[in-house]
Amino acid sequence: MNYKICISTDKGIVKQVNQDATMVKVASTSAYGRIVMGVLCDGMGGLSHGEVASATAIEGFAHWFVTDLPRALTRENSTERLDTVEKPDIMTEVERHWMSLVRDINMNILRYGDENRCRLGTTIVAFIEVAGDYLIMNVGDSRVYSVEKNKMTLLTHDQSVVQDMIDKGLMTEEEAEKSPQKSILLQCVGASDIVVPQFVRGRVNPGTSILMCSDGFWRKLSEGEIISKFTKSRALSEEEMKKELDNMVDLLKERGETDNISAIHIAID
């Protein structure tokens, strides 16, 4: 697969600090061709503590990509395994790694909070594509969408109070948008001893755009707006894609979005 990638992140019109953190990494492999991983985190906590939480998560995934992913690829592609041992697929290996990684990140953030007598945490959405297969890990209410052939699909499920009420039929999506509880999460990394991520697997086709975003991005944009702008921008150069994504962030600020705003666009061909 080939990729065009851009990131836009902004502290917004109210907050003094941007507590979001983003990262995209691409690697070339002999066995699987090019691989892309994107990670987006929306930190929370007083002063700059949310920034610490999101940065801690990003650093953990960056280290994993450089150090542990090559080991997972080597193990999955090894010809030295006994015939009696079932060969794991690469996404099973990555999911196992990410489960361990998010536990370590969670404990590191909890430890920081105890040492500094503060409460902090972060959402995490992580996306990886290997040979057309993808895996997503989600904790919190940041999101991953796919945009393909004028259709947008939400690939993650919010771990939030309002989403839980929607699932139980106690609230409509329209009511959730206006609810004072819309920012309350059921889970975030760094808030409790146990974190239970959502994992999603699937196939991605050439011609698909992946959108990863914080809640400051998705709340005030319609599905039609995202489809139109992403379909148009994926045909542009990376520099022009970046300008289009920045323009969407500026539009959100004009509409009064008060949160930090972050988005990653991965165009896959």
mmCIF file of C-alpha atoms in Angstrom:
data_model
loop_
_atom_site.group_PDB
_atom_site.id
_atom_site.type_symbol
_atom_site.label_atom_id
_atom_site.label_comp_id
_atom_site.label_asym_id
_atom_site.label_seq_id
_atom_site.Cartn_x
_atom_site.Cartn_y
_atom_site.Cartn_z
ATOM 1 C CA MET A 1 0.000 0.000 0.000
ATOM 2 C CA ASN A 2 1.001 3.629 -0.537
ATOM 3 C CA TYR A 3 -0.014 6.440 1.790
ATOM 4 C CA LYS A 4 -0.468 10.184 1.839
ATOM 5 C CA ILE A 5 -0.667 11.517 5.383
ATOM 6 C CA CYS A 6 -1.395 14.809 7.107
ATOM 7 C CA ILE A 7 -2.069 15.925 10.680
ATOM 8 C CA SER A 8 -3.737 19.031 12.070
ATOM 9 C CA THR A 9 -3.900 19.880 15.764
ATOM 10 C CA ASP A 10 -4.922 23.099 17.515
ATOM 11 C CA LYS A 11 -5.523 24.211 21.099
ATOM 12 C CA GLY A 12 -8.823 25.797 20.063
ATOM 13 C CA ILE A 13 -10.347 29.119 21.067
ATOM 14 C CA VAL A 14 -10.606 28.667 24.849
ATOM 15 C CA LYS A 15 -7.959 26.350 26.301
ATOM 16 C CA GLN A 16 -4.452 27.651 26.946
ATOM 17 C CA VAL A 17 -2.743 24.313 26.327
ATOM 18 C CA ASN A 18 -3.211 21.724 23.593
ATOM 19 C CA GLN A 19 -3.561 18.470 25.519
ATOM 20 C CA ASP A 20 -4.047 16.399 22.352
ATOM 21 C CA ALA A 21 -1.118 14.447 20.942
ATOM 22 C CA THR A 22 -0.778 12.762 17.550
ATOM 23 C CA MET A 23 1.657 10.572 15.670
ATOM 24 C CA VAL A 24 1.910 8.668 12.385
ATOM 25 C CA LYS A 25 4.725 6.280 11.507
ATOM 26 C CA VAL A 26 5.390 4.398 8.255
ATOM 27 C CA ALA A 27 7.826 1.516 7.774
ATOM 28 C CA SER A 28 8.882 -0.583 4.792
ATOM 29 C CA THR A 29 9.162 -4.336 5.391
ATOM 30 C CA SER A 30 10.382 -7.172 3.211
ATOM 31 C CA ALA A 31 7.529 -9.511 4.130
ATOM 32 C CA TYR A 32 4.541 -7.126 4.190
ATOM 33 C CA GLY A 33 5.506 -4.073 2.154
ATOM 34 C CA ARG A 34 4.716 -0.685 3.663
ATOM 35 C CA ILE A 35 3.003 -0.467 7.057
ATOM 36 C CA VAL A 36 1.337 2.588 8.584
ATOM 37 C CA MET A 37 0.399 3.267 12.211
ATOM 38 C CA GLY A 38 -1.482 6.300 13.500
ATOM 39 C CA VAL A 39 -2.120 7.182 17.155
ATOM 40 C CA LEU A 40 -4.246 10.042 18.497
ATOM 41 C CA CYS A 41 -4.692 10.891 22.191
ATOM 42 C CA ASP A 42 -6.917 13.476 23.899
ATOM 43 C CA GLY A 43 -5.442 14.240 27.316
ATOM 44 C CA MET A 44 -7.330 15.529 30.321
ATOM 45 C CA GLY A 45 -6.268 16.935 33.670
ATOM 46 C CA GLY A 46 -5.579 20.256 35.343
ATOM 47 C CA LEU A 47 -2.719 22.550 34.295
ATOM 48 C CA SER A 48 -0.482 20.645 31.854
ATOM 49 C CA HIS A 49 -1.201 17.187 33.259
ATOM 50 C CA GLY A 50 -3.424 16.153 30.348
ATOM 51 C CA GLU A 51 -0.574 17.007 28.024
ATOM 52 C CA VAL A 52 1.679 14.697 30.062
ATOM 53 C CA ALA A 53 -0.830 11.838 29.815
ATOM 54 C CA SER A 54 -1.282 12.081 26.048
ATOM 55 C CA ALA A 55 2.459 12.481 25.451
ATOM 56 C CA THR A 56 3.174 9.421 27.620
ATOM 57 C CA ALA A 57 0.836 7.332 25.466
ATOM 58 C CA ILE A 58 2.342 8.591 22.209
ATOM 59 C CA GLU A 59 5.876 7.875 23.439
ATOM 60 C CA GLY A 60 4.844 4.341 24.395
ATOM 61 C CA PHE A 61 3.448 3.584 20.938
ATOM 62 C CA ALA A 62 6.421 5.200 19.188
ATOM 63 C CA HIS A 63 8.818 2.986 21.132
ATOM 64 C CA TRP A 64 6.679 -0.088 20.375
ATOM 65 C CA PHE A 65 6.679 0.628 16.640
ATOM 66 C CA VAL A 66 10.477 0.860 16.492
ATOM 67 C CA THR A 67 11.351 -1.869 18.994
ATOM 68 C CA ASP A 68 8.564 -4.440 19.327
ATOM 69 C CA LEU A 69 6.721 -4.408 15.986
ATOM 70 C CA PRO A 70 9.753 -5.799 14.102
ATOM 71 C CA ARG A 71 9.844 -8.698 16.575
ATOM 72 C CA ALA A 72 6.136 -9.381 16.021
ATOM 73 C CA LEU A 73 6.618 -9.352 12.241
ATOM 74 C CA THR A 74 9.625 -11.656 12.501
ATOM 75 C CA ARG A 75 7.802 -14.110 14.772
ATOM 76 C CA GLU A 76 4.711 -14.248 12.544
ATOM 77 C CA ASN A 77 6.809 -14.721 9.391
ATOM 78 C CA SER A 78 9.270 -17.184 10.902
ATOM 79 C CA THR A 79 9.814 -20.485 9.065
ATOM 80 C CA GLU A 80 11.459 -22.027 12.114
ATOM 81 C CA ARG A 81 8.257 -22.669 14.075
ATOM 82 C CA LEU A 82 7.316 -26.300 14.622
ATOM 83 C CA ASP A 83 4.556 -27.654 12.401
ATOM 84 C CA THR A 84 2.635 -28.676 15.529
ATOM 85 C CA VAL A 85 2.486 -25.077 16.751
ATOM 86 C CA GLU A 86 -0.217 -22.940 15.212
ATOM 87 C CA LYS A 87 1.258 -19.885 13.541
ATOM 88 C CA PRO A 88 -0.323 -16.681 14.882
ATOM 89 C CA ASP A 89 -1.501 -14.047 12.414
ATOM 90 C CA ILE A 90 0.144 -10.653 12.628
ATOM 91 C CA MET A 91 -2.939 -8.809 13.936
ATOM 92 C CA THR A 92 -3.326 -11.305 16.780
ATOM 93 C CA GLU A 93 0.298 -10.590 17.687
ATOM 94 C CA VAL A 94 -0.206 -6.815 17.486
ATOM 95 C CA GLU A 95 -3.386 -6.962 19.580
ATOM 96 C CA ARG A 96 -1.567 -8.953 22.226
ATOM 97 C CA HIS A 97 1.268 -6.425 22.214
ATOM 98 C CA TRP A 98 -1.089 -3.443 22.391
ATOM 99 C CA MET A 99 -3.013 -4.935 25.299
ATOM 100 C CA SER A 100 0.214 -5.208 27.259
ATOM 101 C CA LEU A 101 1.345 -1.765 26.098
ATOM 102 C CA VAL A 102 -1.828 0.029 27.177
ATOM 103 C CA ARG A 103 -1.573 -1.598 30.608
ATOM 104 C CA ASP A 104 1.985 -0.304 30.960
ATOM 105 C CA ILE A 105 0.992 3.185 29.811
ATOM 106 C CA ASN A 106 -1.925 3.161 32.237
ATOM 107 C CA MET A 107 0.314 2.252 35.166
ATOM 108 C CA ASN A 108 2.887 4.913 34.197
ATOM 109 C CA ILE A 109 0.217 7.616 34.151
ATOM 110 C CA LEU A 110 -1.277 6.391 37.430
ATOM 111 C CA ARG A 111 2.192 6.487 38.989
ATOM 112 C CA TYR A 112 2.745 10.042 37.751
ATOM 113 C CA GLY A 113 -0.602 11.087 39.228
ATOM 114 C CA ASP A 114 0.248 9.562 42.615
ATOM 115 C CA GLU A 115 3.688 11.180 42.694
ATOM 116 C CA ASN A 116 2.335 14.606 41.734
ATOM 117 C CA ARG A 117 -0.960 14.354 43.647
ATOM 118 C CA CYS A 118 -3.105 15.014 40.593
ATOM 119 C CA ARG A 119 -5.676 13.288 38.400
ATOM 120 C CA LEU A 120 -4.960 12.931 34.727
ATOM 121 C CA GLY A 121 -5.728 10.631 31.845
ATOM 122 C CA THR A 122 -6.027 10.318 28.099
ATOM 123 C CA THR A 123 -8.106 8.735 25.379
ATOM 124 C CA ILE A 124 -6.256 6.592 22.842
ATOM 125 C CA VAL A 125 -7.159 5.538 19.336
ATOM 126 C CA ALA A 126 -4.487 3.561 17.485
ATOM 127 C CA PHE A 127 -4.734 2.310 13.892
ATOM 128 C CA ILE A 128 -2.342 -0.001 12.055
ATOM 129 C CA GLU A 129 -2.584 -1.361 8.497
ATOM 130 C CA VAL A 130 -0.552 -4.351 7.340
ATOM 131 C CA ALA A 131 -1.052 -5.835 3.847
ATOM 132 C CA GLY A 132 -4.624 -4.591 3.621
ATOM 133 C CA ASP A 133 -5.662 -5.725 7.109
ATOM 134 C CA TYR A 134 -6.203 -3.185 9.868
ATOM 135 C CA LEU A 135 -6.446 -3.237 13.637
ATOM 136 C CA ILE A 136 -7.831 -0.437 15.787
ATOM 137 C CA MET A 137 -7.553 -0.034 19.539
ATOM 138 C CA ASN A 138 -9.878 2.444 21.237
ATOM 139 C CA VAL A 139 -10.160 3.760 24.798
ATOM 140 C CA GLY A 140 -12.426 6.771 25.362
ATOM 141 C CA ASP A 141 -14.269 8.893 22.818
ATOM 142 C CA SER A 142 -11.711 9.796 20.180
ATOM 143 C CA ARG A 143 -12.735 8.168 16.913
ATOM 144 C CA VAL A 144 -11.638 6.416 13.732
ATOM 145 C CA TYR A 145 -13.709 6.695 10.534
ATOM 146 C CA SER A 146 -13.236 5.267 7.063
ATOM 147 C CA VAL A 147 -14.293 7.294 4.020
ATOM 148 C CA GLU A 148 -14.695 5.363 0.777
ATOM 149 C CA LYS A 149 -16.815 5.898 -2.340
ATOM 150 C CA ASN A 150 -18.856 8.732 -0.811
ATOM 151 C CA LYS A 151 -19.603 6.650 2.281
ATOM 152 C CA MET A 152 -18.366 7.333 5.801
ATOM 153 C CA THR A 153 -18.257 4.557 8.418
ATOM 154 C CA LEU A 154 -17.552 4.995 12.113
ATOM 155 C CA LEU A 155 -15.188 2.148 13.032
ATOM 156 C CA THR A 156 -14.964 2.775 16.789
ATOM 157 C CA HIS A 157 -17.553 2.907 19.563
ATOM 158 C CA ASP A 158 -17.380 5.702 22.131
ATOM 159 C CA GLN A 159 -16.729 4.654 25.717
ATOM 160 C CA SER A 160 -18.725 7.545 27.157
ATOM 161 C CA VAL A 161 -21.734 8.127 29.407
ATOM 162 C CA VAL A 162 -23.917 9.531 26.628
ATOM 163 C CA GLN A 163 -23.039 6.693 24.219
ATOM 164 C CA ASP A 164 -23.945 4.183 26.922
ATOM 165 C CA MET A 165 -27.305 5.926 27.365
ATOM 166 C CA ILE A 166 -27.858 5.894 23.586
ATOM 167 C CA ASP A 167 -27.057 2.166 23.497
ATOM 168 C CA LYS A 168 -29.626 1.558 26.250
ATOM 169 C CA GLY A 169 -32.302 3.621 24.499
ATOM 170 C CA LEU A 170 -32.301 6.288 27.209
ATOM 171 C CA MET A 171 -31.100 9.137 25.000
ATOM 172 C CA THR A 172 -31.145 10.059 21.328
ATOM 173 C CA GLU A 173 -28.057 11.161 19.421
ATOM 174 C CA GLU A 174 -29.580 14.646 19.147
ATOM 175 C CA GLU A 175 -30.045 14.791 22.922
ATOM 176 C CA ALA A 176 -26.490 13.523 23.439
ATOM 177 C CA GLU A 177 -25.087 16.451 21.446
ATOM 178 C CA LYS A 178 -26.648 18.901 23.922
ATOM 179 C CA SER A 179 -26.132 16.866 27.077
ATOM 180 C CA PRO A 180 -23.934 18.346 29.844
ATOM 181 C CA GLN A 181 -22.580 14.807 30.273
ATOM 182 C CA LYS A 182 -21.241 14.558 26.715
ATOM 183 C CA SER A 183 -17.607 14.851 27.841
ATOM 184 C CA ILE A 184 -17.814 12.273 30.640
ATOM 185 C CA LEU A 185 -15.969 9.069 29.778
ATOM 186 C CA LEU A 186 -16.594 5.556 31.044
ATOM 187 C CA GLN A 187 -12.925 4.786 30.471
ATOM 188 C CA CYS A 188 -9.691 6.618 29.877
ATOM 189 C CA VAL A 189 -6.080 5.574 30.257
ATOM 190 C CA GLY A 190 -4.661 6.661 33.619
ATOM 191 C CA ALA A 191 -7.926 6.904 35.549
ATOM 192 C CA SER A 192 -8.221 3.400 37.029
ATOM 193 C CA ASP A 193 -6.212 0.232 37.602
ATOM 194 C CA ILE A 194 -8.029 -1.668 34.840
ATOM 195 C CA VAL A 195 -8.448 -0.567 31.224
ATOM 196 C CA VAL A 196 -10.538 -2.589 28.767
ATOM 197 C CA PRO A 197 -9.879 -1.346 25.211
ATOM 198 C CA GLN A 198 -12.150 -1.916 22.247
ATOM 199 C CA PHE A 199 -10.385 -3.757 19.403
ATOM 200 C CA VAL A 200 -11.673 -3.653 15.829
ATOM 201 C CA ARG A 201 -10.333 -5.602 12.838
ATOM 202 C CA GLY A 202 -11.117 -5.343 9.157
ATOM 203 C CA ARG A 203 -9.875 -4.968 5.598
ATOM 204 C CA VAL A 204 -9.102 -1.669 3.938
ATOM 205 C CA ASN A 205 -9.277 -1.105 0.189
ATOM 206 C CA PRO A 206 -7.091 1.174 -1.933
ATOM 207 C CA GLY A 207 -8.940 4.454 -2.359
ATOM 208 C CA THR A 208 -9.965 4.609 1.291
ATOM 209 C CA SER A 209 -9.284 7.514 3.624
ATOM 210 C CA ILE A 210 -8.856 6.911 7.348
ATOM 211 C CA LEU A 211 -9.832 9.769 9.659
ATOM 212 C CA MET A 212 -8.628 9.672 13.259
ATOM 213 C CA CYS A 213 -9.892 12.534 15.407
ATOM 214 C CA SER A 214 -10.548 13.878 18.885
ATOM 215 C CA ASP A 215 -14.057 14.849 19.986
ATOM 216 C CA GLY A 216 -13.202 18.489 19.327
ATOM 217 C CA PHE A 217 -13.094 17.610 15.629
ATOM 218 C CA TRP A 218 -16.079 15.316 15.105
ATOM 219 C CA ARG A 219 -18.722 17.082 17.202
ATOM 220 C CA LYS A 220 -19.425 20.068 14.941
ATOM 221 C CA LEU A 221 -18.927 18.541 11.482
ATOM 222 C CA SER A 222 -21.641 16.759 9.539
ATOM 223 C CA GLU A 223 -21.098 13.459 7.785
ATOM 224 C CA GLY A 224 -21.661 15.141 4.434
ATOM 225 C CA GLU A 225 -19.008 17.764 5.124
ATOM 226 C CA ILE A 226 -16.395 15.174 6.063
ATOM 227 C CA ILE A 227 -17.152 12.978 3.036
ATOM 228 C CA SER A 228 -17.003 15.924 0.629
ATOM 229 C CA LYS A 229 -13.792 17.415 1.979
ATOM 230 C CA PHE A 230 -11.930 14.119 2.409
ATOM 231 C CA THR A 231 -12.951 12.806 -1.009
ATOM 232 C CA LYS A 232 -11.664 16.013 -2.564
ATOM 233 C CA SER A 233 -8.459 16.323 -0.550
ATOM 234 C CA ARG A 234 -7.245 12.721 -0.980
ATOM 235 C CA ALA A 235 -6.579 13.510 -4.647
ATOM 236 C CA LEU A 236 -4.244 16.358 -3.680
ATOM 237 C CA SER A 237 -0.605 16.419 -2.623
ATOM 238 C CA GLU A 238 0.243 15.917 1.057
ATOM 239 C CA GLU A 239 0.927 19.646 1.425
ATOM 240 C CA GLU A 240 -2.467 20.527 -0.084
ATOM 241 C CA MET A 241 -4.162 17.820 2.031
ATOM 242 C CA LYS A 242 -2.666 19.469 5.104
ATOM 243 C CA LYS A 243 -4.078 22.867 4.090
ATOM 244 C CA GLU A 244 -7.544 21.358 3.599
ATOM 245 C CA LEU A 245 -7.420 19.712 7.040
ATOM 246 C CA ASP A 246 -6.223 22.973 8.626
ATOM 247 C CA ASN A 247 -9.141 24.752 6.942
ATOM 248 C CA MET A 248 -11.564 22.270 8.548
ATOM 249 C CA VAL A 249 -10.026 23.018 11.955
ATOM 250 C CA ASP A 250 -10.403 26.754 11.327
ATOM 251 C CA LEU A 251 -14.052 26.180 10.400
ATOM 252 C CA LEU A 252 -14.630 24.384 13.703
ATOM 253 C CA LYS A 253 -13.107 27.295 15.597
ATOM 254 C CA GLU A 254 -15.437 29.677 13.724
ATOM 255 C CA ARG A 255 -18.346 27.477 14.834
ATOM 256 C CA GLY A 256 -17.312 27.941 18.452
ATOM 257 C CA GLU A 257 -15.619 24.626 19.262
ATOM 258 C CA THR A 258 -14.109 25.136 22.735
ATOM 259 C CA ASP A 259 -12.051 21.957 23.006
ATOM 260 C CA ASN A 260 -8.653 21.105 21.557
ATOM 261 C CA ILE A 261 -9.063 19.980 17.935
ATOM 262 C CA SER A 262 -6.967 17.221 16.313
ATOM 263 C CA ALA A 263 -7.275 15.043 13.238
ATOM 264 C CA ILE A 264 -5.154 12.650 11.185
ATOM 265 C CA HIS A 265 -5.921 11.905 7.519
ATOM 266 C CA ILE A 266 -4.351 8.734 6.067
ATOM 267 C CA ALA A 267 -5.157 8.331 2.352
ATOM 268 C CA ILE A 268 -4.501 4.731 1.314
ATOM 269 C CA ASP A 269 -3.793 3.744 -2.304
#
